[in-house]
Amino acid sequence: MSGPSPIPVFDIGQVLLRWDPKGALARHFPETAALEAFMAEVGFMEWHAHQDAGRPVAEGVADHAARYPHHGPVFAAFYEDWLEAIPGEVDGTRAIFEGLAARGPVYGISNFSRELFDRTLPSHPFLGRFSGLVLSGDVGINKPDPRIYARLCEGFGLRPGDCLFIDDSQRNVEGARAVGMDAVLFTDAPSLSLALQARGLSW
């Protein structure tokens, strides 16, 4: 590849850290069918996305407990047991991330509540190695809204065409490409390694 190497921009959930909300809910619903029914009934992922976009956790819990009072304790317990929803690192990507960070700047864009990120960081301190990080909870915008990619570039003096965005969501990858970034759909660390090497990045 000719020209300078791109600047890597990582997502966090399902790229660097595993994200499994069912893991923090399973003790309330021993049967899988009951857990799936609960998540569908309350629109769980859509509800959680509001916290990712900056709504305080306590407000989100109170709102949904009022809507679904029979599930009220579950909403509160989910965030009390937050780290159970993050059962570890995605195999292999921390080594890539840290290797890149040792050689140059590495940035991040993640749909992540600031409250919950701050609870997560002590257990995974390598996330403190970002040269710059845009959390949806800080800016009130979730991916793939084009404004969140712009916030990264404007905030850290980057040009979209110089960035390589890495995310496990096709929608978010397409959002990055729409604003002029190169992007890789993450599936696993070996495939990411090959994609980075093809673009002149090593660690």
Short mmCIF file of C-alpha atoms in Angstrom, two decimals:
data_model
loop_
_atom_site.label_atom_id
_atom_site.label_comp_id
_atom_site.label_asym_id
_atom_site.label_seq_id
_atom_site.Cartn_x
_atom_site.Cartn_y
_atom_site.Cartn_z
CA MET A 1 0.00 0.00 0.00
CA SER A 2 1.43 3.38 -0.98
CA GLY A 3 1.15 6.56 1.06
CA PRO A 4 0.89 6.92 4.82
CA SER A 5 -0.84 4.25 6.85
CA PRO A 6 -4.35 5.05 8.04
CA ILE A 7 -5.15 6.03 11.62
CA PRO A 8 -7.04 3.22 13.36
CA VAL A 9 -10.36 4.01 15.04
CA PHE A 10 -11.81 1.20 17.17
CA ASP A 11 -15.27 0.40 18.40
CA ILE A 12 -15.27 -1.21 21.87
CA GLY A 13 -18.20 -3.60 22.29
CA GLN A 14 -17.75 -6.91 20.43
CA VAL A 15 -14.42 -5.65 19.08
CA LEU A 16 -12.29 -5.13 22.18
CA LEU A 17 -14.70 -6.27 24.90
CA ARG A 18 -17.34 -8.94 24.72
CA TRP A 19 -20.88 -7.60 25.20
CA ASP A 20 -23.55 -10.01 26.38
CA PRO A 21 -26.50 -8.33 28.11
CA LYS A 22 -28.17 -11.70 28.53
CA GLY A 23 -25.35 -12.65 30.87
CA ALA A 24 -26.49 -9.99 33.33
CA LEU A 25 -30.14 -10.96 32.94
CA ALA A 26 -29.97 -14.74 33.04
CA ARG A 27 -30.38 -15.08 36.80
CA HIS A 28 -33.79 -13.41 36.49
CA PHE A 29 -34.92 -15.69 33.66
CA PRO A 30 -33.53 -19.21 34.00
CA GLU A 31 -35.28 -20.32 30.81
CA THR A 32 -34.00 -18.88 27.54
CA ALA A 33 -37.51 -18.49 26.14
CA ALA A 34 -38.54 -16.35 29.12
CA LEU A 35 -35.48 -14.14 28.73
CA GLU A 36 -36.12 -13.66 25.03
CA ALA A 37 -39.78 -12.84 25.73
CA PHE A 38 -38.78 -10.25 28.34
CA MET A 39 -36.32 -8.53 26.01
CA ALA A 40 -38.92 -8.39 23.23
CA GLU A 41 -41.72 -7.20 25.53
CA VAL A 42 -39.79 -4.25 26.95
CA GLY A 43 -37.76 -3.37 23.82
CA PHE A 44 -34.62 -4.00 25.83
CA MET A 45 -31.98 -3.08 23.28
CA GLU A 46 -33.79 0.10 22.25
CA TRP A 47 -34.18 1.03 25.93
CA HIS A 48 -30.49 0.49 26.64
CA ALA A 49 -29.57 2.54 23.56
CA HIS A 50 -31.09 5.60 25.25
CA GLN A 51 -28.59 5.20 28.08
CA ASP A 52 -25.82 4.83 25.48
CA ALA A 53 -26.97 8.17 24.05
CA GLY A 54 -26.55 9.90 27.38
CA ARG A 55 -29.70 9.35 29.41
CA PRO A 56 -28.70 8.82 33.06
CA VAL A 57 -28.98 5.20 34.13
CA ALA A 58 -31.23 6.07 37.07
CA GLU A 59 -33.61 7.94 34.78
CA GLY A 60 -33.71 5.08 32.30
CA VAL A 61 -34.44 2.57 35.07
CA ALA A 62 -37.20 4.73 36.55
CA ASP A 63 -38.80 5.33 33.17
CA HIS A 64 -39.00 1.67 32.22
CA ALA A 65 -39.99 0.57 35.71
CA ALA A 66 -42.98 2.90 35.43
CA ARG A 67 -43.88 1.44 32.03
CA TYR A 68 -43.36 -2.17 33.05
CA PRO A 69 -43.71 -2.27 36.85
CA HIS A 70 -43.77 -6.07 36.96
CA HIS A 71 -40.18 -5.99 35.63
CA GLY A 72 -39.00 -3.00 37.65
CA PRO A 73 -36.41 -4.84 39.75
CA VAL A 74 -34.87 -6.38 36.65
CA PHE A 75 -34.05 -3.01 35.09
CA ALA A 76 -32.28 -1.81 38.22
CA ALA A 77 -30.44 -5.10 38.72
CA PHE A 78 -29.16 -5.08 35.14
CA TYR A 79 -27.08 -1.99 35.78
CA GLU A 80 -26.15 -3.05 39.31
CA ASP A 81 -24.74 -6.22 37.74
CA TRP A 82 -23.29 -4.33 34.79
CA LEU A 83 -19.94 -6.09 34.61
CA GLU A 84 -21.71 -9.42 34.17
CA ALA A 85 -22.74 -8.09 30.75
CA ILE A 86 -19.04 -7.77 29.84
CA PRO A 87 -17.68 -11.30 30.26
CA GLY A 88 -14.16 -10.51 29.11
CA GLU A 89 -12.10 -9.40 26.15
CA VAL A 90 -12.62 -10.38 22.55
CA ASP A 91 -9.88 -12.90 21.80
CA GLY A 92 -6.81 -11.37 20.21
CA THR A 93 -7.84 -7.78 19.67
CA ARG A 94 -6.29 -6.29 22.79
CA ALA A 95 -2.84 -7.32 21.54
CA ILE A 96 -3.53 -5.64 18.20
CA PHE A 97 -4.89 -2.51 19.88
CA GLU A 98 -1.99 -2.18 22.30
CA GLY A 99 0.57 -2.87 19.59
CA LEU A 100 -0.89 -0.13 17.41
CA ALA A 101 -1.10 2.25 20.38
CA ALA A 102 2.59 1.68 21.09
CA ARG A 103 3.46 2.78 17.55
CA GLY A 104 1.13 5.70 17.00
CA PRO A 105 -2.23 7.26 17.75
CA VAL A 106 -5.29 5.05 18.08
CA TYR A 107 -8.77 6.53 18.45
CA GLY A 108 -12.18 5.19 19.34
CA ILE A 109 -15.88 5.73 18.71
CA SER A 110 -18.25 3.68 20.84
CA ASN A 111 -21.94 3.57 21.67
CA PHE A 112 -21.33 3.57 25.41
CA SER A 113 -22.84 5.36 28.39
CA ARG A 114 -20.25 7.48 30.19
CA GLU A 115 -21.50 6.15 33.53
CA LEU A 116 -21.09 2.58 32.39
CA PHE A 117 -17.76 3.16 30.67
CA ASP A 118 -16.40 4.62 33.90
CA ARG A 119 -17.58 1.50 35.73
CA THR A 120 -15.93 -0.71 33.11
CA LEU A 121 -12.54 1.00 32.86
CA PRO A 122 -11.08 -0.20 36.19
CA SER A 123 -11.60 -3.82 35.11
CA HIS A 124 -10.14 -3.18 31.65
CA PRO A 125 -7.56 -0.40 32.07
CA PHE A 126 -6.09 -0.89 28.60
CA LEU A 127 -9.06 1.15 27.35
CA GLY A 128 -7.29 4.16 28.81
CA ARG A 129 -4.72 3.97 25.99
CA PHE A 130 -6.90 5.64 23.37
CA SER A 131 -5.32 8.81 22.00
CA GLY A 132 -8.87 10.14 21.80
CA LEU A 133 -12.25 8.55 22.40
CA VAL A 134 -15.76 9.68 21.50
CA LEU A 135 -18.46 8.03 23.59
CA SER A 136 -22.05 8.34 22.46
CA GLY A 137 -23.01 9.02 26.05
CA ASP A 138 -20.84 12.14 26.11
CA VAL A 139 -22.13 13.62 22.86
CA GLY A 140 -25.74 12.39 22.90
CA ILE A 141 -25.41 10.71 19.50
CA ASN A 142 -25.31 6.99 18.72
CA LYS A 143 -23.62 5.43 15.71
CA PRO A 144 -24.32 5.31 12.82
CA ASP A 145 -25.40 8.96 12.97
CA PRO A 146 -22.86 10.79 10.80
CA ARG A 147 -22.42 13.46 13.45
CA ILE A 148 -20.60 11.12 15.82
CA TYR A 149 -17.88 10.40 13.25
CA ALA A 150 -17.61 14.15 12.63
CA ARG A 151 -17.19 14.73 16.37
CA LEU A 152 -14.11 12.51 16.37
CA CYS A 153 -12.54 14.31 13.44
CA GLU A 154 -13.39 17.79 14.66
CA GLY A 155 -12.36 17.06 18.21
CA PHE A 156 -8.97 15.58 17.39
CA GLY A 157 -8.01 17.29 14.15
CA LEU A 158 -8.44 14.25 11.93
CA ARG A 159 -9.53 13.98 8.31
CA PRO A 160 -12.07 11.25 7.57
CA GLY A 161 -10.02 9.99 4.64
CA ASP A 162 -7.06 9.36 6.96
CA CYS A 163 -9.06 7.11 9.31
CA LEU A 164 -9.71 3.38 9.33
CA PHE A 165 -12.80 2.54 11.37
CA ILE A 166 -13.22 -0.94 12.89
CA ASP A 167 -16.67 -2.06 14.07
CA ASP A 168 -18.67 -5.28 14.33
CA SER A 169 -21.87 -3.64 13.01
CA GLN A 170 -22.44 -3.39 9.26
CA ARG A 171 -24.63 -0.31 9.82
CA ASN A 172 -21.86 1.46 11.71
CA VAL A 173 -19.27 0.49 9.10
CA GLU A 174 -21.49 1.88 6.37
CA GLY A 175 -21.98 5.04 8.42
CA ALA A 176 -18.23 5.54 8.61
CA ARG A 177 -17.81 4.97 4.90
CA ALA A 178 -20.58 7.47 4.18
CA VAL A 179 -18.53 10.24 5.83
CA GLY A 180 -15.37 9.30 3.93
CA MET A 181 -13.59 6.90 6.27
CA ASP A 182 -12.19 3.56 5.25
CA ALA A 183 -13.81 0.87 7.38
CA VAL A 184 -13.47 -2.80 8.27
CA LEU A 185 -16.32 -5.01 9.46
CA PHE A 186 -14.86 -6.85 12.45
CA THR A 187 -15.40 -10.59 12.70
CA ASP A 188 -12.32 -11.85 14.54
CA ALA A 189 -8.75 -10.87 15.35
CA PRO A 190 -7.00 -12.88 12.60
CA SER A 191 -9.19 -11.31 9.91
CA LEU A 192 -8.62 -7.87 11.38
CA SER A 193 -4.88 -8.47 11.40
CA LEU A 194 -4.93 -9.26 7.70
CA ALA A 195 -7.05 -6.19 6.94
CA LEU A 196 -4.68 -3.94 8.84
CA GLN A 197 -1.60 -5.41 7.20
CA ALA A 198 -3.18 -4.91 3.78
CA ARG A 199 -3.42 -1.20 4.64
CA GLY A 200 0.17 -0.90 5.81
CA LEU A 201 -0.48 -1.07 9.55
CA SER A 202 1.76 -3.21 11.75
CA TRP A 203 2.25 -3.56 15.50
#
